[in-house]
Short mmCIF file of N, CA and C in Angstrom, two decimals:
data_model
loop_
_atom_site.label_atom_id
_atom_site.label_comp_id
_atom_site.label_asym_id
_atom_site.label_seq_id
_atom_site.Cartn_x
_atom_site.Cartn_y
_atom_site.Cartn_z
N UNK A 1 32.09 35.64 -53.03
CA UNK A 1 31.63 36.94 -52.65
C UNK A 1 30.74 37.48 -53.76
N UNK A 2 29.61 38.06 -53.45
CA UNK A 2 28.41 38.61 -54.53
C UNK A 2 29.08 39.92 -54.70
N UNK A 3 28.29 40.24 -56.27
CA UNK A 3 28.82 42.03 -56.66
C UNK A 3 28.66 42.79 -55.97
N UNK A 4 27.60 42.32 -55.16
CA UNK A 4 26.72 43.02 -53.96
C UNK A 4 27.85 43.94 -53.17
N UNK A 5 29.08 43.54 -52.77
CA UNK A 5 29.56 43.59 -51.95
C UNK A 5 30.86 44.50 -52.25
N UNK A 6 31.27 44.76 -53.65
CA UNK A 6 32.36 45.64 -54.28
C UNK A 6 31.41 46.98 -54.39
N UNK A 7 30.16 46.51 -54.92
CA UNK A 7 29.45 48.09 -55.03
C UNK A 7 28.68 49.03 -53.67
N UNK A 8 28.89 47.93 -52.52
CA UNK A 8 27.94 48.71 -51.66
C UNK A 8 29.36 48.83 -50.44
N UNK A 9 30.05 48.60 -50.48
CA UNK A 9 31.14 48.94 -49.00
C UNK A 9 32.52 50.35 -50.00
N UNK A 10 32.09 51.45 -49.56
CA UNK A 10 33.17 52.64 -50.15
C UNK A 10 34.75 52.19 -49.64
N UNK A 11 34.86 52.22 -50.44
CA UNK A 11 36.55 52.34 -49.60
C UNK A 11 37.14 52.76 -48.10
N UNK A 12 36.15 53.77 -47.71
CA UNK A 12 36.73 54.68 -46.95
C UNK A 12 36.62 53.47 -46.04
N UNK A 13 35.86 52.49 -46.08
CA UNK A 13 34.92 51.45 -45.21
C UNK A 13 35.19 50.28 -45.26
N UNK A 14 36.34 49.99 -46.41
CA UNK A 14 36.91 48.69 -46.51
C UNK A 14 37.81 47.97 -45.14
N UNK A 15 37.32 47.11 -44.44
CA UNK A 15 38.24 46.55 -43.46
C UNK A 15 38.25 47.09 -42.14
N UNK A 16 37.22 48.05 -42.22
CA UNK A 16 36.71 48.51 -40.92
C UNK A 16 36.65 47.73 -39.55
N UNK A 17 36.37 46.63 -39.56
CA UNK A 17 36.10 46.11 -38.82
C UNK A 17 37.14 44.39 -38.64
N UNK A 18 37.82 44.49 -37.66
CA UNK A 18 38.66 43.35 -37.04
C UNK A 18 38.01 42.34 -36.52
N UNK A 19 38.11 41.36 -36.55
CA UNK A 19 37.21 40.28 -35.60
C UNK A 19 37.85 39.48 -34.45
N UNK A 20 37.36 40.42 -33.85
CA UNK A 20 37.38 40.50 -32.09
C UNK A 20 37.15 39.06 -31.54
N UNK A 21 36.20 37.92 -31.96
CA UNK A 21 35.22 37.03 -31.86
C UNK A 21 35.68 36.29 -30.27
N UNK A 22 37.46 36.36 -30.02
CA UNK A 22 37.75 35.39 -29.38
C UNK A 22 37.40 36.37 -27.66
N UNK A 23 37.50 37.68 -28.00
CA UNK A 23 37.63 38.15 -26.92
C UNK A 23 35.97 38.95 -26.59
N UNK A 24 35.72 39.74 -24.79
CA UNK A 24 34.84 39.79 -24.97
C UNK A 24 33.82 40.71 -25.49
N UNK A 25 32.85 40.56 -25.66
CA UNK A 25 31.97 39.94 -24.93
C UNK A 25 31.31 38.69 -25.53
N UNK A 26 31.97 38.51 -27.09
CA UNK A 26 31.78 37.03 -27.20
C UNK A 26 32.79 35.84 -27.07
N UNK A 27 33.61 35.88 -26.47
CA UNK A 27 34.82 34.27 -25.54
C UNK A 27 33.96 33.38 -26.49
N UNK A 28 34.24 33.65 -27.80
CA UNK A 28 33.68 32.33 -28.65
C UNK A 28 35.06 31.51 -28.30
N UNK A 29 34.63 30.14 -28.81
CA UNK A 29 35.79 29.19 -28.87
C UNK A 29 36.82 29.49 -30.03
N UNK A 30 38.17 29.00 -29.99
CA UNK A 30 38.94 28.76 -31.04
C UNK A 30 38.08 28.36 -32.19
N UNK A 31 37.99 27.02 -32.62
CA UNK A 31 37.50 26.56 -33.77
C UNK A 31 35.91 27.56 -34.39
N UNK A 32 35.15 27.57 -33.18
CA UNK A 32 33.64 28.28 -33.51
C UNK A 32 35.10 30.18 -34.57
N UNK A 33 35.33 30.26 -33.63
CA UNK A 33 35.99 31.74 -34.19
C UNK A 33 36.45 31.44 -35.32
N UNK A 34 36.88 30.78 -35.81
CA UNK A 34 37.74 30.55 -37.03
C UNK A 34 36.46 30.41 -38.23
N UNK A 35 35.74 29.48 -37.87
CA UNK A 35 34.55 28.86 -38.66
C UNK A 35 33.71 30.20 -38.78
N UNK A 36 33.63 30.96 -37.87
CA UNK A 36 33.04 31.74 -38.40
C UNK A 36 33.28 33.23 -39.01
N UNK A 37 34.87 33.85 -38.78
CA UNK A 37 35.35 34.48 -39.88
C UNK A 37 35.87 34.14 -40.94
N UNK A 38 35.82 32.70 -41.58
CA UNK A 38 35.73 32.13 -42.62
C UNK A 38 34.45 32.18 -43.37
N UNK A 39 33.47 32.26 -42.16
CA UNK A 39 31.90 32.60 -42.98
C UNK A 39 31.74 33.90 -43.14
N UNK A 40 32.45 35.19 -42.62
CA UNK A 40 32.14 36.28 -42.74
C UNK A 40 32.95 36.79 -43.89
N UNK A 41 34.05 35.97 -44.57
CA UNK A 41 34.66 36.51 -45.93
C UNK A 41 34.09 35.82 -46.90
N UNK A 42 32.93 35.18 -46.84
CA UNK A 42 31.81 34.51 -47.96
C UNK A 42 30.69 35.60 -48.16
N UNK A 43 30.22 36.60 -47.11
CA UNK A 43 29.50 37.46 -47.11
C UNK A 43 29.46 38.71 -48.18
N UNK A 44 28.12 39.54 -47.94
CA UNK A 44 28.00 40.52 -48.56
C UNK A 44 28.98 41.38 -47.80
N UNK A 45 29.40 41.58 -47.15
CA UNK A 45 29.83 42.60 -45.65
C UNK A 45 31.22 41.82 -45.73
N UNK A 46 31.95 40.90 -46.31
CA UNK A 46 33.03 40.59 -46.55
C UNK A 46 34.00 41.51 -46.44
N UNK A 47 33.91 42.80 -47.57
CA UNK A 47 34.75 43.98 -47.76
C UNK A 47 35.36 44.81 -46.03
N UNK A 48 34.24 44.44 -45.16
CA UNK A 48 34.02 45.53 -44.24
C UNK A 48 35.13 44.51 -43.23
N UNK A 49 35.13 43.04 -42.93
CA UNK A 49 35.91 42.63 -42.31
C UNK A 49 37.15 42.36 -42.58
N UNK A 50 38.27 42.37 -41.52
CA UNK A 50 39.67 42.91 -41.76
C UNK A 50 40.02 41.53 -41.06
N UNK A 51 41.26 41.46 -40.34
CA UNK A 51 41.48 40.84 -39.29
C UNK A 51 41.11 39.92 -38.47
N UNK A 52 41.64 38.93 -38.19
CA UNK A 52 41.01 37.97 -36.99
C UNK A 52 42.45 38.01 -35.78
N UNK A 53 41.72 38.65 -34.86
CA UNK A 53 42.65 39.45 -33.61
C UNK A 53 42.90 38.04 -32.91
N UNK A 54 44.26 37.90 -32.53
CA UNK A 54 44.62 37.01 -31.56
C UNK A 54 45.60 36.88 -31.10
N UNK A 55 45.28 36.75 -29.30
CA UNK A 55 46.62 36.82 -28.17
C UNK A 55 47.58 35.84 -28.76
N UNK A 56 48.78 36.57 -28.73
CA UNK A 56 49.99 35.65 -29.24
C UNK A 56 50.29 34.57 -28.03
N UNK A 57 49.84 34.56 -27.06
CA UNK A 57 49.48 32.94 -26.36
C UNK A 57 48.73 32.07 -26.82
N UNK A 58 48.14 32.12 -27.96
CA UNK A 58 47.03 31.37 -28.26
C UNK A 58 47.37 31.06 -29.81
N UNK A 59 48.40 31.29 -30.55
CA UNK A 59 48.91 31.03 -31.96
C UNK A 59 48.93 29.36 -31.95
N UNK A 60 48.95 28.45 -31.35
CA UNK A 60 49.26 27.24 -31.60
C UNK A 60 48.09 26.78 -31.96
N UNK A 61 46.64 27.54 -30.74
CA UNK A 61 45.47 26.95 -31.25
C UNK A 61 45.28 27.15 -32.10
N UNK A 62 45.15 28.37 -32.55
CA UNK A 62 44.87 29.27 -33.84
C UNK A 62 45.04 28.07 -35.13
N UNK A 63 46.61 27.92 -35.25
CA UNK A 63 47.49 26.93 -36.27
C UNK A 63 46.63 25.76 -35.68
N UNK A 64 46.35 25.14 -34.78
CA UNK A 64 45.46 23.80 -34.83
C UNK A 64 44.29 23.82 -35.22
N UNK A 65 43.00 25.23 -35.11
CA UNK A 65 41.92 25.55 -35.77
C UNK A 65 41.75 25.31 -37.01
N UNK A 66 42.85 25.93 -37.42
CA UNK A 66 42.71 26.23 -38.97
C UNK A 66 43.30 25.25 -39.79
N UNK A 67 44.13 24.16 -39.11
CA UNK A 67 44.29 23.02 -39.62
C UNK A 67 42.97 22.00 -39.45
N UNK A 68 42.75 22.02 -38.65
CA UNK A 68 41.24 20.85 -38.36
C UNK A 68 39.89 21.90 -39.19
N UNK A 69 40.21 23.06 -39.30
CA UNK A 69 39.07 23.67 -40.68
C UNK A 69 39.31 23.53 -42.10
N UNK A 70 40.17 23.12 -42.82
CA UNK A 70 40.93 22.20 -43.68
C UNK A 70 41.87 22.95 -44.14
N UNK A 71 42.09 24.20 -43.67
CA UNK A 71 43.18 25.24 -44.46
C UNK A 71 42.59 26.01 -45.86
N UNK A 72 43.63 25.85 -46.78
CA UNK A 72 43.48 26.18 -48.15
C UNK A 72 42.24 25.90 -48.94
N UNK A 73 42.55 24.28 -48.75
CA UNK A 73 41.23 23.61 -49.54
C UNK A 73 40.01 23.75 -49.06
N UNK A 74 39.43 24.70 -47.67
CA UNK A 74 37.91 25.05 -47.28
C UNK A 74 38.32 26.37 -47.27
N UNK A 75 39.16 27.53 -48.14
CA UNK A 75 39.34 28.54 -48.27
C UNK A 75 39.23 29.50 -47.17
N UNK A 76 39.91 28.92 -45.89
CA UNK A 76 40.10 28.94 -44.60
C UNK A 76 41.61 29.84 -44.51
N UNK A 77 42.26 29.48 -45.09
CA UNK A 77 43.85 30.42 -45.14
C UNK A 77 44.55 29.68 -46.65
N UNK A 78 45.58 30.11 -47.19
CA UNK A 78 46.46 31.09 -46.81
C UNK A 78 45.93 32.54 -46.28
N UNK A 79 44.53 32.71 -47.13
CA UNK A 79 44.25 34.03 -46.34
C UNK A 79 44.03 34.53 -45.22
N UNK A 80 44.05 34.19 -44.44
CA UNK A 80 43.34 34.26 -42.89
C UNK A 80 44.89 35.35 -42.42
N UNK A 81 44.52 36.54 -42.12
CA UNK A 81 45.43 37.56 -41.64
C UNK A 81 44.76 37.85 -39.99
N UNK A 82 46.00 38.09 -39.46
CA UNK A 82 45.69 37.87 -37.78
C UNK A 82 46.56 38.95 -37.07
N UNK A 83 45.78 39.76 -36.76
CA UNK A 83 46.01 41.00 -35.75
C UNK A 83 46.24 40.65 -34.63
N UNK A 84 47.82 40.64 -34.37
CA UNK A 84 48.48 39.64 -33.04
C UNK A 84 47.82 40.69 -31.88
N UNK A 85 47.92 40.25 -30.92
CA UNK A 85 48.18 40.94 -29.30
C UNK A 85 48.82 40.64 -28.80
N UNK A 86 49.78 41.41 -28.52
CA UNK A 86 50.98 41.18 -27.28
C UNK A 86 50.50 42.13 -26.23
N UNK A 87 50.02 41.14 -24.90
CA UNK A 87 49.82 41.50 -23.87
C UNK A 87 51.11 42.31 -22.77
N UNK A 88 52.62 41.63 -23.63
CA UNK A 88 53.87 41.88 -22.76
C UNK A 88 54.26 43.50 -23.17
N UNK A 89 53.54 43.48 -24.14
CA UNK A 89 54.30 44.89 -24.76
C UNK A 89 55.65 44.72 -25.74
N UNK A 90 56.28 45.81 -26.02
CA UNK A 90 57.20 45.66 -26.58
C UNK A 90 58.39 44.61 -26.12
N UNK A 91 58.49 44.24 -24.97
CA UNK A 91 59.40 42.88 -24.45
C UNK A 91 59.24 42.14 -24.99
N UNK A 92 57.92 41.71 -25.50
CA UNK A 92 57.23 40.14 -25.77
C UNK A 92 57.49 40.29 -27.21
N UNK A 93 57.32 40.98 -28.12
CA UNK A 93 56.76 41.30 -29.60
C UNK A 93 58.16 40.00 -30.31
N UNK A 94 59.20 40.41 -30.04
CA UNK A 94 59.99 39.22 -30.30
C UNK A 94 59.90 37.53 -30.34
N UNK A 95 59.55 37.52 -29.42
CA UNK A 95 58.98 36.16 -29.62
C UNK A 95 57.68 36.08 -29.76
N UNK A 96 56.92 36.89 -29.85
CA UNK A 96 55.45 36.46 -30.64
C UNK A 96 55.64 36.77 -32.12
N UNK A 97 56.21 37.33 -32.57
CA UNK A 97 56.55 37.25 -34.14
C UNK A 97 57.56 36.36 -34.29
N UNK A 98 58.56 35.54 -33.71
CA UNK A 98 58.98 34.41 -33.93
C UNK A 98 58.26 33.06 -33.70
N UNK A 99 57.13 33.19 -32.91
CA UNK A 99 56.33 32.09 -32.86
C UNK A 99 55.28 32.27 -33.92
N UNK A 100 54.82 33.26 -34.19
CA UNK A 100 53.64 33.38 -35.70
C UNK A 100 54.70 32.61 -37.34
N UNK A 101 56.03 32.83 -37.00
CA UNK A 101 56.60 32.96 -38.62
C UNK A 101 56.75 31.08 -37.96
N UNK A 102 56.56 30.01 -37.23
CA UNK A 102 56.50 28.71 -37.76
C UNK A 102 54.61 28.72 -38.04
N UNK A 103 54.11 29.35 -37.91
CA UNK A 103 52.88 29.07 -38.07
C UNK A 103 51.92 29.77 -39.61
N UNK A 104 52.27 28.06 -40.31
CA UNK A 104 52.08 27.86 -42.14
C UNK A 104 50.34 28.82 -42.65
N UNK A 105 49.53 28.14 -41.62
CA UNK A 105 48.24 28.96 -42.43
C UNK A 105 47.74 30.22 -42.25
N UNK A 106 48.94 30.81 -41.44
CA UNK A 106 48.25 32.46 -41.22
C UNK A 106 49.33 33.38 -41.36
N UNK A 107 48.69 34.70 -41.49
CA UNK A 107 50.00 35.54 -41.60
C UNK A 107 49.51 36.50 -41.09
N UNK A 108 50.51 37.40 -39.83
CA UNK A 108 50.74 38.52 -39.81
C UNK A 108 50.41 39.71 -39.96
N UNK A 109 49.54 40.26 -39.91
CA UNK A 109 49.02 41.66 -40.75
C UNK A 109 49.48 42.99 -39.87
N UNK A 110 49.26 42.43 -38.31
CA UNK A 110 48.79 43.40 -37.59
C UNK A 110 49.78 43.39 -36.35
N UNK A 111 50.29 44.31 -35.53
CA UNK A 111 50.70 43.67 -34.09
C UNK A 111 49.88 44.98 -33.14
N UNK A 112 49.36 44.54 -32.00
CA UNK A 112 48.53 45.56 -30.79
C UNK A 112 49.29 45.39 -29.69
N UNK A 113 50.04 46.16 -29.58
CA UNK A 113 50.64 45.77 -28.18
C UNK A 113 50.25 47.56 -27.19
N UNK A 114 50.40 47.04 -25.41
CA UNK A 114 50.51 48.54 -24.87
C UNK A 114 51.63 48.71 -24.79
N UNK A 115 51.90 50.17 -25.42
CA UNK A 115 52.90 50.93 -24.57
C UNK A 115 52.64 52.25 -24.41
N UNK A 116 53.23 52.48 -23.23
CA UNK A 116 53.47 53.75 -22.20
C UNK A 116 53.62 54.79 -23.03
N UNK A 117 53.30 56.07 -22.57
CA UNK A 117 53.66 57.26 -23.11
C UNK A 117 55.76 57.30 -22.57
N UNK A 118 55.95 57.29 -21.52
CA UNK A 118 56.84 57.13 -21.56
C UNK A 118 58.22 56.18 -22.04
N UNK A 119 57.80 54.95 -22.07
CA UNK A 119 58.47 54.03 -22.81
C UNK A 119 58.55 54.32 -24.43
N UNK A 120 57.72 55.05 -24.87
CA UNK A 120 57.47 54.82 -26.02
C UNK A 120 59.01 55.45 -26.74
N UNK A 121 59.52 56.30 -26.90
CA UNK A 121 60.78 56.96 -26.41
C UNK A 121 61.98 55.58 -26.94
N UNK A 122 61.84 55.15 -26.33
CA UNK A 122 62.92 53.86 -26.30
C UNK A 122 62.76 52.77 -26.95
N UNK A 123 61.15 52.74 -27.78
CA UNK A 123 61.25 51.13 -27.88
C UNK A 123 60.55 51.92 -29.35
N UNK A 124 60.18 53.18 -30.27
CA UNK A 124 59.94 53.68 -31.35
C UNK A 124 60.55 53.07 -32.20
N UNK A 125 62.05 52.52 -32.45
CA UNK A 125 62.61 52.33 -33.28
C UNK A 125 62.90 50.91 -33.53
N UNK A 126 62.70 50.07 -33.10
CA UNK A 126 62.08 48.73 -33.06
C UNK A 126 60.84 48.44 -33.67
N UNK A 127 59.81 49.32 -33.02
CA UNK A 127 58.58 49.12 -33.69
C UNK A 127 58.29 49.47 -34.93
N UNK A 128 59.08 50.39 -35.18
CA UNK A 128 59.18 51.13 -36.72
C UNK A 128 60.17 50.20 -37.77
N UNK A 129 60.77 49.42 -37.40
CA UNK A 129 61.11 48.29 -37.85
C UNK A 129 60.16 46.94 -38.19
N UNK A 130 59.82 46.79 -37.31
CA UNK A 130 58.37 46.02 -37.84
C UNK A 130 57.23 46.50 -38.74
N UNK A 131 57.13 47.50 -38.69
CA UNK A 131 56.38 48.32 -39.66
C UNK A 131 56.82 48.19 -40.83
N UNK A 132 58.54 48.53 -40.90
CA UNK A 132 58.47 48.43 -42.14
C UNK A 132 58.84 46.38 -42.78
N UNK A 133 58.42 46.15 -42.06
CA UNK A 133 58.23 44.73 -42.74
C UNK A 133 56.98 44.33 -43.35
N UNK A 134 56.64 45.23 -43.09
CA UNK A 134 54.66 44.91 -43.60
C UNK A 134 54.30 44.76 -42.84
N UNK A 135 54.39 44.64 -41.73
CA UNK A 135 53.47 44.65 -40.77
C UNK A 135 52.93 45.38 -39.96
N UNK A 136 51.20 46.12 -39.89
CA UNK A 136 51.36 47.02 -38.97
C UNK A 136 50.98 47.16 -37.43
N UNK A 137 51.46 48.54 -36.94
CA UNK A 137 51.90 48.18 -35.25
C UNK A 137 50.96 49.48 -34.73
N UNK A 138 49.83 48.91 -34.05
CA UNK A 138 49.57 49.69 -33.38
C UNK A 138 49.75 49.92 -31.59
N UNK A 139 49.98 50.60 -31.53
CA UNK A 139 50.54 50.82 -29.65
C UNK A 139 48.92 50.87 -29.21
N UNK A 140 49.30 50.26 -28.12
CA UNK A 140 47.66 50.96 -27.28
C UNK A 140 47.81 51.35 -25.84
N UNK A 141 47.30 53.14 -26.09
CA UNK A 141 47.75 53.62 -25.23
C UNK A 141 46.42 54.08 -24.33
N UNK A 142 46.54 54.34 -22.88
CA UNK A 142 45.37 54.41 -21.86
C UNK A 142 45.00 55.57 -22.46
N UNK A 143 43.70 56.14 -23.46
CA UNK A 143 42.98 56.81 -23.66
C UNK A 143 43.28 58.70 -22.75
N UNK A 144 43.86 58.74 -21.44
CA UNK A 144 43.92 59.82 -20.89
C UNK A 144 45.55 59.95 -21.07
N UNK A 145 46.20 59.22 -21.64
CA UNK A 145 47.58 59.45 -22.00
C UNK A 145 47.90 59.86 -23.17
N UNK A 146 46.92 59.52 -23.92
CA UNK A 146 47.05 60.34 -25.24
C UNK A 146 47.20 61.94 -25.76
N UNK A 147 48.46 62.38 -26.09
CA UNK A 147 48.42 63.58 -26.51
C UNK A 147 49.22 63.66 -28.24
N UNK A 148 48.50 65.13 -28.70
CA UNK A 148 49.41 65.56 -29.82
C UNK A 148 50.38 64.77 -30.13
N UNK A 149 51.68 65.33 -29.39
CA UNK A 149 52.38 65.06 -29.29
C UNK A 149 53.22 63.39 -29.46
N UNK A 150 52.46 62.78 -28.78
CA UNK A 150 52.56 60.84 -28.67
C UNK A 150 51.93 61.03 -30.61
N UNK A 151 50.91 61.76 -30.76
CA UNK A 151 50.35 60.77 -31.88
C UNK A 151 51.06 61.07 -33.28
N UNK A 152 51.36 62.76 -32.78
CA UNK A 152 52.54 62.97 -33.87
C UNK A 152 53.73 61.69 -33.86
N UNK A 153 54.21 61.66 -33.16
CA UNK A 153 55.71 60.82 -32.94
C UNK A 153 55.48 59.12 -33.37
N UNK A 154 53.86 59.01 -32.97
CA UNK A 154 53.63 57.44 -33.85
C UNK A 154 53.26 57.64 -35.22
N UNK A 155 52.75 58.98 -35.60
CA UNK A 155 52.32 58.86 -37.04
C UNK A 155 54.12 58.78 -37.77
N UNK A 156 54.70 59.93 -37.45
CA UNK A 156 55.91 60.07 -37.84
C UNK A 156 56.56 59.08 -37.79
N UNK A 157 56.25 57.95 -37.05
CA UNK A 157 57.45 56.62 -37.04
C UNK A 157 56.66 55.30 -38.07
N UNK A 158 55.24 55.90 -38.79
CA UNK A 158 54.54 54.83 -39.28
C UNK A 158 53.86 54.00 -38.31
N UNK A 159 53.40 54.14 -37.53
CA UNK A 159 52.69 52.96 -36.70
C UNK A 159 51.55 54.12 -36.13
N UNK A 160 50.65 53.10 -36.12
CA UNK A 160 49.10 53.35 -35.23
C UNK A 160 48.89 53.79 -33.65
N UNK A 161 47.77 54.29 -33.50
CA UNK A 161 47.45 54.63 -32.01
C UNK A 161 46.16 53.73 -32.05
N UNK A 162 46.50 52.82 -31.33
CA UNK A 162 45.14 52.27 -30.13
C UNK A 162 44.49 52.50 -29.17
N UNK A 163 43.26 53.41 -29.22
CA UNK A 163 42.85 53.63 -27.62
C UNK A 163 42.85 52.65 -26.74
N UNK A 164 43.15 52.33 -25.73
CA UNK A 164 43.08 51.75 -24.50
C UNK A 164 42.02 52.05 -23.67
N UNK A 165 40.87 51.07 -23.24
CA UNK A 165 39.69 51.53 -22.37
C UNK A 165 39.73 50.91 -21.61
#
């Protein structure tokens, strides 16, 4: 990474940006995705990327990507942090964080799952458990469900709001 890149991204701006790559509107491939947020933490703009987002149906490829990109030794992971999606919601989050912890070259950073304004109620204290493992949890909720109220009760439990579009 050039100096370029500590002096020109502020903090406020560090990690701004997740890499989406697998989903759309670019359905890049597994391996192309990997190969190339491995090229985007070589960059000037390094600072600004966070995350490499991926459906927890898809962790095996992921772990086969990044093994056939050589891992460690093409400075491919241990770092490679991965902003899960759980499509099931809070049902699923269990076994998609038991299927990420056999998987050696990536870790964890992030979990996106939807939940309900109403569910949310019941399944807060679970998720706030994962939170405090280091890991953080953002809910994603349908954009017209969002109130005060919901965002107080996720700030207060430590976890994120995701708009939903």
């Amino acid at each position: 990474m050039s100096a370029v890149s500590a002096a020109s991204v502020p903090p406020l701006f560090a990690g701004l940006f997740d890499d989406a790559a697998l989903f759309p509107p670019g359905n890049a491939s597994m391996p192309d995705a990997v190969r190339g947020h491995a090229g985007y933490r070589q960059e000037w703009y390094a600072d600004l990327v966070a995350r490499f987002v991926c459906p927890a149906g898809r962790l095996a490829e992921l772990d086969g990507a990044l093994a056939e990109a050589g891992g460690p030794a093409a400075g491919v992971a241990p770092e490679f942090e991965v902003s899960l999606t759980v499509p099931d919601g809070p049902a699923g989050l269990a076994d998609a964080l038991a299927a990420a912890e056999d998987r050696s070259l990536l870790r964890i950073g992030a979990v996106e799952l939807p939940v309900g304004p109403a569910e949310l109620p019941g399944v807060l204290d679970g998720l706030a458990e994962v939170a405090d493992r280091g890991i953080a949890v953002y809910a994603e909720v349908p954009v017209g469900e969002v109130t005060a109220e919901l965002a107080a009760a996720l700030h207060a439990a430590g976890l994120g709001l995701k708009l939903r579009t």
